[in-house]
Amino acid sequence: KNRKADKIFDERIERYSKRLARYNRQVESYTAKEKAYNNAMADYELRVDNIKEEINTHLAFLTAKYNEVKSLYDQKRLNLAIKQIAGLIRSGSLRTTTPEDVLQRYATVTVKDQMYNDLVRLSYHINFYSYLGQFEPDYIRKHFVYKGKVMVNRMKYKGFNYRQHSDLLGHLYTNVKYEAMMTGEEVPTLIQVAVTQKKEADRAAGITPLSEFDQTYNAVTSKMGWINCDRFSRVRLNRMVNVSMMSVIGARMMVYVKKFKSLMNANSGVARVPKGTRIKAIFMTTIDGRPHLSIDEIKATGNIGIQPDYKPMTLEEIKKVMKEI
């Protein structure tokens, strides 16, 4: 019994020794693999940091370039606005008590030149790198890379919109230079002086502002409607044209769109309609206490400025003319 027990013990010791030798070999291999893994992980984290740092550096460069071009673009538009309003003043065509609105309209107009194209392109690139910066390199390689290149089409499948960057693209339609100029004291004061002089000149010419009348007359018709400001919101911007209407202070200005048998308010001095639209520019005012009316029919094939040719009329005559529109 003892000899049998010793034999079993010796066999188990032999098997244990073999397992121990195999374990020692595996531990050695595991230690080497663990070391290699730790080194690889450290290298990966370094590469990830480097990639993210490169993306952030590139984003900072693109943003700085965008702001630089935007500053030049704003100054160019502001120069255009000042030139336009100065021309209107010299020619006596500025017929508004809020010239700052006219100035702002010109200062924020979209000038589709090379600087505009550069701003759009830079905003797209900023959007691109901002989106990539959200992901790890492995995810980018797995989902976005094809034949060594990041493919925008693959990014779209994950919800990326290459042309959507509302903050920057919306920024194109503002003018920081204009806003800075109008927050000072000098320019608004000069504008107020010019408005006061214009009112005095109109009053000397027998033109009375609408606000000074004790009574106003209203007419109602069931055959015409009003076009809201969003009536042409679905029309592409490059298919729209400006109809600039210039009249005396206090004049009522409207655009009649024949296609819809409806009126559009143009008291701001401008109306926007689709290119090729047939319209009638309607001006109403009082001169020496008498009502005057001017109606011009045109086809808006491009940006156009219209000045009224007033004719004195009675209220009954105006009512008849408006019925025949």
mmCIF file of C-alpha atoms in Angstrom:
data_model
loop_
_atom_site.group_PDB
_atom_site.id
_atom_site.type_symbol
_atom_site.label_atom_id
_atom_site.label_comp_id
_atom_site.label_asym_id
_atom_site.label_seq_id
_atom_site.Cartn_x
_atom_site.Cartn_y
_atom_site.Cartn_z
ATOM 1 C CA LYS A 1 0.000 0.000 0.000
ATOM 2 C CA ASN A 2 2.895 2.360 0.836
ATOM 3 C CA ARG A 3 4.720 1.470 -2.370
ATOM 4 C CA LYS A 4 1.530 2.193 -4.372
ATOM 5 C CA ALA A 5 1.028 5.532 -2.596
ATOM 6 C CA ASP A 6 4.667 6.530 -3.240
ATOM 7 C CA LYS A 7 4.268 5.670 -6.925
ATOM 8 C CA ILE A 8 1.156 7.866 -7.250
ATOM 9 C CA PHE A 9 2.917 10.689 -5.421
ATOM 10 C CA ASP A 10 5.961 10.473 -7.709
ATOM 11 C CA GLU A 11 3.720 10.570 -10.799
ATOM 12 C CA ARG A 12 1.855 13.612 -9.534
ATOM 13 C CA ILE A 13 5.112 15.409 -8.645
ATOM 14 C CA GLU A 14 6.388 14.714 -12.157
ATOM 15 C CA ARG A 15 3.197 16.131 -13.723
ATOM 16 C CA TYR A 16 3.343 19.142 -11.399
ATOM 17 C CA SER A 17 6.969 19.804 -12.350
ATOM 18 C CA LYS A 18 6.014 19.793 -16.014
ATOM 19 C CA ARG A 19 3.099 22.188 -15.384
ATOM 20 C CA LEU A 20 5.387 24.435 -13.323
ATOM 21 C CA ALA A 21 7.956 24.527 -16.128
ATOM 22 C CA ARG A 22 5.189 25.295 -18.661
ATOM 23 C CA TYR A 23 3.804 28.016 -16.347
ATOM 24 C CA ASN A 24 7.226 29.635 -15.985
ATOM 25 C CA ARG A 25 7.585 29.698 -19.786
ATOM 26 C CA GLN A 26 4.092 31.221 -20.169
ATOM 27 C CA VAL A 27 4.755 33.824 -17.453
ATOM 28 C CA GLU A 28 7.888 34.875 -19.281
ATOM 29 C CA SER A 29 5.963 35.157 -22.564
ATOM 30 C CA TYR A 30 3.081 37.019 -20.858
ATOM 31 C CA THR A 31 5.486 39.471 -19.232
ATOM 32 C CA ALA A 32 7.048 40.200 -22.633
ATOM 33 C CA LYS A 33 3.604 40.625 -24.219
ATOM 34 C CA GLU A 34 2.430 42.856 -21.355
ATOM 35 C CA LYS A 35 5.481 45.030 -21.788
ATOM 36 C CA ALA A 36 4.899 45.240 -25.530
ATOM 37 C CA TYR A 37 1.224 46.075 -24.920
ATOM 38 C CA ASN A 38 2.065 48.822 -22.434
ATOM 39 C CA ASN A 39 4.590 50.273 -24.865
ATOM 40 C CA ALA A 40 2.046 50.099 -27.702
ATOM 41 C CA MET A 41 -0.638 51.728 -25.533
ATOM 42 C CA ALA A 42 1.722 54.514 -24.529
ATOM 43 C CA ASP A 43 2.632 55.025 -28.189
ATOM 44 C CA TYR A 44 -1.086 54.995 -29.169
ATOM 45 C CA GLU A 45 -2.017 57.537 -26.508
ATOM 46 C CA LEU A 46 0.866 59.705 -27.652
ATOM 47 C CA ARG A 47 -0.294 59.445 -31.262
ATOM 48 C CA VAL A 48 -3.890 60.214 -30.237
ATOM 49 C CA ASP A 49 -2.709 63.268 -28.318
ATOM 50 C CA ASN A 50 -0.595 64.323 -31.277
ATOM 51 C CA ILE A 51 -3.481 63.854 -33.717
ATOM 52 C CA LYS A 52 -5.896 65.800 -31.520
ATOM 53 C CA GLU A 53 -3.281 68.462 -30.957
ATOM 54 C CA GLU A 54 -2.753 68.702 -34.722
ATOM 55 C CA ILE A 55 -6.512 68.982 -35.296
ATOM 56 C CA ASN A 56 -6.837 71.688 -32.625
ATOM 57 C CA THR A 57 -3.838 73.542 -34.043
ATOM 58 C CA HIS A 58 -5.326 73.359 -37.524
ATOM 59 C CA LEU A 59 -8.721 74.513 -36.231
ATOM 60 C CA ALA A 60 -7.092 77.485 -34.512
ATOM 61 C CA PHE A 61 -5.308 78.361 -37.766
ATOM 62 C CA LEU A 62 -8.504 78.070 -39.830
ATOM 63 C CA THR A 63 -10.498 80.147 -37.323
ATOM 64 C CA ALA A 64 -7.841 82.876 -37.252
ATOM 65 C CA LYS A 65 -7.777 82.917 -41.065
ATOM 66 C CA TYR A 66 -11.582 83.086 -41.179
ATOM 67 C CA ASN A 67 -11.653 86.062 -38.776
ATOM 68 C CA GLU A 68 -8.947 87.811 -40.801
ATOM 69 C CA VAL A 69 -10.837 87.426 -44.094
ATOM 70 C CA LYS A 70 -14.143 88.308 -42.380
ATOM 71 C CA SER A 71 -12.664 91.570 -41.106
ATOM 72 C CA LEU A 72 -11.603 92.538 -44.648
ATOM 73 C CA TYR A 73 -14.989 91.426 -46.018
ATOM 74 C CA ASP A 74 -16.840 93.535 -43.424
ATOM 75 C CA GLN A 75 -14.725 96.596 -44.226
ATOM 76 C CA LYS A 76 -15.334 96.167 -47.950
ATOM 77 C CA ARG A 77 -19.111 95.961 -47.445
ATOM 78 C CA LEU A 78 -19.084 98.945 -45.092
ATOM 79 C CA ASN A 79 -17.131 100.985 -47.660
ATOM 80 C CA LEU A 80 -19.735 99.980 -50.257
ATOM 81 C CA ALA A 81 -22.556 101.034 -47.911
ATOM 82 C CA ILE A 82 -20.995 104.439 -47.215
ATOM 83 C CA LYS A 83 -20.397 104.987 -50.940
ATOM 84 C CA GLN A 84 -23.991 104.057 -51.796
ATOM 85 C CA ILE A 85 -25.638 106.226 -49.145
ATOM 86 C CA ALA A 86 -23.317 109.145 -49.947
ATOM 87 C CA GLY A 87 -24.386 108.865 -53.588
ATOM 88 C CA LEU A 88 -28.061 108.872 -52.586
ATOM 89 C CA ILE A 89 -27.537 111.953 -50.423
ATOM 90 C CA ARG A 90 -25.636 113.832 -53.165
ATOM 91 C CA SER A 91 -28.308 113.062 -55.760
ATOM 92 C CA GLY A 92 -31.142 113.929 -53.383
ATOM 93 C CA SER A 93 -32.535 110.402 -53.701
ATOM 94 C CA LEU A 94 -32.379 109.491 -50.022
ATOM 95 C CA ARG A 95 -36.024 109.686 -48.941
ATOM 96 C CA THR A 96 -36.080 108.197 -45.468
ATOM 97 C CA THR A 97 -36.010 109.300 -41.853
ATOM 98 C CA THR A 98 -34.016 106.190 -40.905
ATOM 99 C CA PRO A 99 -30.897 106.311 -43.141
ATOM 100 C CA GLU A 100 -29.140 103.998 -40.680
ATOM 101 C CA ASP A 101 -31.441 101.228 -41.929
ATOM 102 C CA VAL A 102 -30.377 101.917 -45.501
ATOM 103 C CA LEU A 103 -26.746 101.942 -44.395
ATOM 104 C CA GLN A 104 -27.172 98.636 -42.572
ATOM 105 C CA ARG A 105 -28.904 97.057 -45.554
ATOM 106 C CA TYR A 106 -25.977 97.883 -47.835
ATOM 107 C CA ALA A 107 -23.416 96.974 -45.141
ATOM 108 C CA THR A 108 -24.848 93.475 -44.717
ATOM 109 C CA VAL A 109 -25.510 92.713 -48.380
ATOM 110 C CA THR A 110 -23.953 89.482 -49.638
ATOM 111 C CA VAL A 111 -21.089 90.382 -51.969
ATOM 112 C CA LYS A 112 -20.272 87.105 -53.721
ATOM 113 C CA ASP A 113 -16.633 87.791 -54.504
ATOM 114 C CA GLN A 114 -13.457 85.830 -53.795
ATOM 115 C CA MET A 115 -13.474 86.802 -50.107
ATOM 116 C CA TYR A 116 -17.026 85.482 -49.773
ATOM 117 C CA ASN A 117 -15.979 82.208 -51.416
ATOM 118 C CA ASP A 118 -12.969 81.972 -49.077
ATOM 119 C CA LEU A 119 -15.204 82.470 -46.022
ATOM 120 C CA VAL A 120 -17.605 79.750 -47.149
ATOM 121 C CA ARG A 121 -14.714 77.376 -47.875
ATOM 122 C CA LEU A 122 -13.065 78.072 -44.507
ATOM 123 C CA SER A 123 -16.345 77.538 -42.657
ATOM 124 C CA TYR A 124 -16.728 74.151 -44.374
ATOM 125 C CA HIS A 125 -13.197 73.113 -43.359
ATOM 126 C CA ILE A 126 -13.760 74.248 -39.776
ATOM 127 C CA ASN A 127 -16.910 72.156 -39.697
ATOM 128 C CA PHE A 128 -14.991 69.167 -41.112
ATOM 129 C CA TYR A 129 -12.161 69.209 -38.558
ATOM 130 C CA SER A 130 -14.499 70.023 -35.660
ATOM 131 C CA TYR A 131 -16.466 66.874 -36.481
ATOM 132 C CA LEU A 132 -13.368 64.657 -36.825
ATOM 133 C CA GLY A 133 -12.024 65.948 -33.515
ATOM 134 C CA GLN A 134 -14.893 64.200 -31.708
ATOM 135 C CA PHE A 135 -13.613 60.692 -32.564
ATOM 136 C CA GLU A 136 -10.619 58.489 -31.755
ATOM 137 C CA PRO A 137 -8.193 57.698 -34.606
ATOM 138 C CA ASP A 138 -9.185 53.998 -34.622
ATOM 139 C CA TYR A 139 -12.850 54.946 -35.104
ATOM 140 C CA ILE A 140 -11.907 57.327 -37.900
ATOM 141 C CA ARG A 141 -9.813 54.643 -39.620
ATOM 142 C CA LYS A 142 -12.565 52.061 -39.283
ATOM 143 C CA HIS A 143 -15.544 54.163 -40.366
ATOM 144 C CA PHE A 144 -14.284 57.134 -42.386
ATOM 145 C CA VAL A 145 -11.057 56.095 -44.144
ATOM 146 C CA TYR A 146 -10.931 54.415 -47.558
ATOM 147 C CA LYS A 147 -7.628 53.722 -49.332
ATOM 148 C CA GLY A 148 -5.806 56.013 -46.927
ATOM 149 C CA LYS A 149 -8.175 58.973 -47.327
ATOM 150 C CA VAL A 150 -10.972 60.320 -45.142
ATOM 151 C CA MET A 151 -14.140 60.118 -47.234
ATOM 152 C CA VAL A 152 -16.884 62.684 -46.628
ATOM 153 C CA ASN A 153 -19.467 60.269 -48.053
ATOM 154 C CA ARG A 154 -18.629 57.765 -45.305
ATOM 155 C CA MET A 155 -18.920 60.517 -42.691
ATOM 156 C CA LYS A 156 -22.404 61.358 -43.984
ATOM 157 C CA TYR A 157 -23.596 57.892 -43.004
ATOM 158 C CA LYS A 158 -22.769 58.824 -39.402
ATOM 159 C CA GLY A 159 -24.826 62.005 -39.562
ATOM 160 C CA PHE A 160 -22.209 64.481 -40.757
ATOM 161 C CA ASN A 161 -23.487 67.400 -42.883
ATOM 162 C CA TYR A 162 -20.541 68.970 -44.693
ATOM 163 C CA ARG A 163 -22.413 72.155 -45.550
ATOM 164 C CA GLN A 164 -23.972 72.753 -42.149
ATOM 165 C CA HIS A 165 -22.145 75.240 -40.012
ATOM 166 C CA SER A 166 -24.818 77.668 -38.897
ATOM 167 C CA ASP A 167 -22.666 79.762 -36.568
ATOM 168 C CA LEU A 168 -20.081 80.698 -39.175
ATOM 169 C CA LEU A 169 -22.333 80.820 -42.228
ATOM 170 C CA GLY A 170 -24.837 82.936 -40.285
ATOM 171 C CA HIS A 171 -21.928 85.191 -39.334
ATOM 172 C CA LEU A 172 -21.509 86.019 -43.043
ATOM 173 C CA TYR A 173 -24.708 88.049 -42.968
ATOM 174 C CA THR A 174 -23.601 90.330 -40.140
ATOM 175 C CA ASN A 175 -21.117 93.174 -40.283
ATOM 176 C CA VAL A 176 -19.071 93.676 -37.141
ATOM 177 C CA LYS A 177 -17.538 96.872 -38.532
ATOM 178 C CA TYR A 178 -20.982 98.415 -39.039
ATOM 179 C CA GLU A 179 -22.140 97.412 -35.554
ATOM 180 C CA ALA A 180 -19.000 98.911 -33.997
ATOM 181 C CA MET A 181 -19.471 102.137 -35.974
ATOM 182 C CA MET A 182 -23.117 102.500 -34.939
ATOM 183 C CA THR A 183 -22.436 101.904 -31.234
ATOM 184 C CA GLY A 184 -20.330 105.055 -31.078
ATOM 185 C CA GLU A 185 -21.701 108.554 -30.559
ATOM 186 C CA GLU A 186 -20.433 110.460 -33.577
ATOM 187 C CA VAL A 187 -22.131 108.605 -36.463
ATOM 188 C CA PRO A 188 -25.660 108.385 -34.943
ATOM 189 C CA THR A 189 -25.434 112.079 -34.087
ATOM 190 C CA LEU A 190 -24.459 112.989 -37.668
ATOM 191 C CA ILE A 191 -27.325 110.848 -38.976
ATOM 192 C CA GLN A 192 -29.798 112.623 -36.690
ATOM 193 C CA VAL A 193 -28.540 116.023 -37.923
ATOM 194 C CA ALA A 194 -29.006 114.888 -41.539
ATOM 195 C CA VAL A 195 -32.541 113.636 -40.799
ATOM 196 C CA THR A 196 -33.461 116.937 -39.120
ATOM 197 C CA GLN A 197 -32.152 118.910 -42.093
ATOM 198 C CA LYS A 198 -34.122 116.677 -44.481
ATOM 199 C CA LYS A 199 -37.342 117.189 -42.549
ATOM 200 C CA GLU A 200 -36.834 120.947 -42.534
ATOM 201 C CA ALA A 201 -36.159 120.947 -46.288
ATOM 202 C CA ASP A 202 -39.291 118.880 -46.946
ATOM 203 C CA ARG A 203 -41.379 121.139 -44.742
ATOM 204 C CA ALA A 204 -40.067 124.194 -46.603
ATOM 205 C CA ALA A 205 -41.096 122.478 -49.874
ATOM 206 C CA GLY A 206 -44.631 121.965 -48.530
ATOM 207 C CA ILE A 207 -44.232 118.259 -47.725
ATOM 208 C CA THR A 208 -45.747 117.290 -44.385
ATOM 209 C CA PRO A 209 -44.723 114.103 -42.549
ATOM 210 C CA LEU A 210 -47.560 111.625 -42.066
ATOM 211 C CA SER A 211 -47.064 111.695 -38.280
ATOM 212 C CA GLU A 212 -48.165 115.343 -38.163
ATOM 213 C CA PHE A 213 -51.613 114.676 -39.642
ATOM 214 C CA ASP A 214 -54.564 114.625 -37.274
ATOM 215 C CA GLN A 215 -56.490 112.197 -39.481
ATOM 216 C CA THR A 216 -55.696 109.335 -41.827
ATOM 217 C CA TYR A 217 -57.933 107.640 -44.347
ATOM 218 C CA ASN A 218 -58.163 103.886 -44.863
ATOM 219 C CA ALA A 219 -59.723 101.946 -47.711
ATOM 220 C CA VAL A 220 -60.609 98.259 -47.690
ATOM 221 C CA THR A 221 -60.979 95.948 -50.675
ATOM 222 C CA SER A 222 -61.879 92.280 -50.832
ATOM 223 C CA LYS A 223 -60.176 91.769 -54.194
ATOM 224 C CA MET A 224 -56.610 92.190 -52.989
ATOM 225 C CA GLY A 225 -54.626 90.499 -50.263
ATOM 226 C CA TRP A 226 -51.318 91.057 -48.489
ATOM 227 C CA ILE A 227 -48.137 89.087 -49.099
ATOM 228 C CA ASN A 228 -46.341 88.175 -45.896
ATOM 229 C CA CYS A 229 -42.580 88.649 -45.635
ATOM 230 C CA ASP A 230 -42.021 84.898 -45.996
ATOM 231 C CA ARG A 231 -44.075 84.534 -49.201
ATOM 232 C CA PHE A 232 -40.917 83.953 -51.285
ATOM 233 C CA SER A 233 -38.875 82.174 -48.591
ATOM 234 C CA ARG A 234 -38.543 79.052 -50.745
ATOM 235 C CA VAL A 235 -37.097 80.971 -53.696
ATOM 236 C CA ARG A 236 -33.320 80.725 -53.994
ATOM 237 C CA LEU A 237 -31.455 83.907 -53.083
ATOM 238 C CA ASN A 238 -29.814 84.183 -56.510
ATOM 239 C CA ARG A 239 -33.306 84.265 -58.060
ATOM 240 C CA MET A 240 -34.427 87.270 -55.977
ATOM 241 C CA VAL A 241 -34.038 90.921 -56.978
ATOM 242 C CA ASN A 242 -34.370 94.197 -55.062
ATOM 243 C CA VAL A 243 -36.989 96.796 -55.930
ATOM 244 C CA SER A 244 -35.768 100.021 -54.291
ATOM 245 C CA MET A 245 -38.475 102.667 -53.864
ATOM 246 C CA MET A 246 -37.468 106.261 -53.138
ATOM 247 C CA SER A 247 -39.993 108.892 -52.123
ATOM 248 C CA VAL A 248 -40.588 111.762 -49.736
ATOM 249 C CA ILE A 249 -40.753 111.373 -45.974
ATOM 250 C CA GLY A 250 -44.081 109.959 -44.833
ATOM 251 C CA ALA A 251 -45.008 108.445 -48.207
ATOM 252 C CA ARG A 252 -46.826 105.114 -48.305
ATOM 253 C CA MET A 253 -45.005 102.656 -50.576
ATOM 254 C CA MET A 254 -46.296 99.280 -51.741
ATOM 255 C CA VAL A 255 -45.611 96.710 -54.430
ATOM 256 C CA TYR A 256 -48.527 95.012 -56.158
ATOM 257 C CA VAL A 257 -47.680 91.511 -57.415
ATOM 258 C CA LYS A 258 -50.013 90.783 -60.317
ATOM 259 C CA LYS A 259 -49.549 87.001 -60.153
ATOM 260 C CA PHE A 260 -51.013 86.833 -56.640
ATOM 261 C CA LYS A 261 -53.258 89.924 -56.811
ATOM 262 C CA SER A 262 -51.708 91.001 -53.528
ATOM 263 C CA LEU A 263 -49.804 93.930 -52.053
ATOM 264 C CA MET A 264 -46.403 93.903 -50.374
ATOM 265 C CA ASN A 265 -45.378 96.536 -47.844
ATOM 266 C CA ALA A 266 -42.352 98.533 -49.078
ATOM 267 C CA ASN A 267 -42.243 101.340 -46.503
ATOM 268 C CA SER A 268 -38.678 100.308 -45.624
ATOM 269 C CA GLY A 269 -37.678 101.518 -49.099
ATOM 270 C CA VAL A 270 -37.067 98.102 -50.637
ATOM 271 C CA ALA A 271 -39.029 94.999 -51.607
ATOM 272 C CA ARG A 272 -37.605 91.658 -52.726
ATOM 273 C CA VAL A 273 -39.365 89.663 -55.432
ATOM 274 C CA PRO A 274 -38.417 86.731 -57.679
ATOM 275 C CA LYS A 275 -36.645 87.674 -60.898
ATOM 276 C CA GLY A 276 -39.043 88.177 -63.808
ATOM 277 C CA THR A 277 -42.044 89.031 -61.601
ATOM 278 C CA ARG A 278 -44.501 91.585 -63.016
ATOM 279 C CA ILE A 279 -45.246 94.204 -60.386
ATOM 280 C CA LYS A 280 -46.707 97.663 -59.894
ATOM 281 C CA ALA A 281 -44.864 100.133 -57.654
ATOM 282 C CA ILE A 282 -47.437 102.208 -55.769
ATOM 283 C CA PHE A 283 -46.625 105.500 -54.016
ATOM 284 C CA MET A 284 -49.120 107.520 -51.959
ATOM 285 C CA THR A 285 -48.442 110.801 -50.174
ATOM 286 C CA THR A 286 -49.890 114.244 -49.427
ATOM 287 C CA ILE A 287 -48.416 117.462 -50.824
ATOM 288 C CA ASP A 288 -49.824 120.813 -49.701
ATOM 289 C CA GLY A 289 -52.582 118.877 -47.970
ATOM 290 C CA ARG A 290 -53.688 117.123 -51.178
ATOM 291 C CA PRO A 291 -53.378 113.355 -51.809
ATOM 292 C CA HIS A 292 -51.024 112.304 -54.593
ATOM 293 C CA LEU A 293 -50.609 108.931 -56.272
ATOM 294 C CA SER A 294 -47.972 107.336 -58.494
ATOM 295 C CA ILE A 295 -48.166 103.863 -60.077
ATOM 296 C CA ASP A 296 -45.484 102.293 -62.288
ATOM 297 C CA GLU A 297 -45.813 98.846 -63.867
ATOM 298 C CA ILE A 298 -42.569 96.963 -64.526
ATOM 299 C CA LYS A 299 -41.119 93.496 -64.944
ATOM 300 C CA ALA A 300 -38.408 92.986 -62.308
ATOM 301 C CA THR A 301 -35.652 91.436 -64.437
ATOM 302 C CA GLY A 302 -32.923 92.741 -62.124
ATOM 303 C CA ASN A 303 -32.262 95.097 -59.216
ATOM 304 C CA ILE A 304 -34.074 98.343 -59.927
ATOM 305 C CA GLY A 305 -34.667 101.729 -58.307
ATOM 306 C CA ILE A 306 -38.004 103.507 -58.777
ATOM 307 C CA GLN A 307 -38.881 107.130 -58.109
ATOM 308 C CA PRO A 308 -42.528 108.267 -58.151
ATOM 309 C CA ASP A 309 -44.146 110.527 -60.690
ATOM 310 C CA TYR A 310 -46.858 111.965 -58.431
ATOM 311 C CA LYS A 311 -50.171 113.198 -59.747
ATOM 312 C CA PRO A 312 -52.711 114.993 -57.518
ATOM 313 C CA MET A 313 -55.942 113.045 -57.092
ATOM 314 C CA THR A 314 -59.066 113.091 -55.019
ATOM 315 C CA LEU A 315 -59.861 110.214 -52.701
ATOM 316 C CA GLU A 316 -62.560 109.070 -55.134
ATOM 317 C CA GLU A 317 -60.079 109.040 -58.009
ATOM 318 C CA ILE A 318 -57.582 107.048 -55.945
ATOM 319 C CA LYS A 319 -60.309 104.580 -55.034
ATOM 320 C CA LYS A 320 -61.203 104.143 -58.719
ATOM 321 C CA VAL A 321 -57.559 103.665 -59.779
ATOM 322 C CA MET A 322 -56.929 101.093 -57.061
ATOM 323 C CA LYS A 323 -60.022 99.148 -58.143
ATOM 324 C CA GLU A 324 -58.630 98.934 -61.685
ATOM 325 C CA ILE A 325 -55.297 97.494 -60.544
#
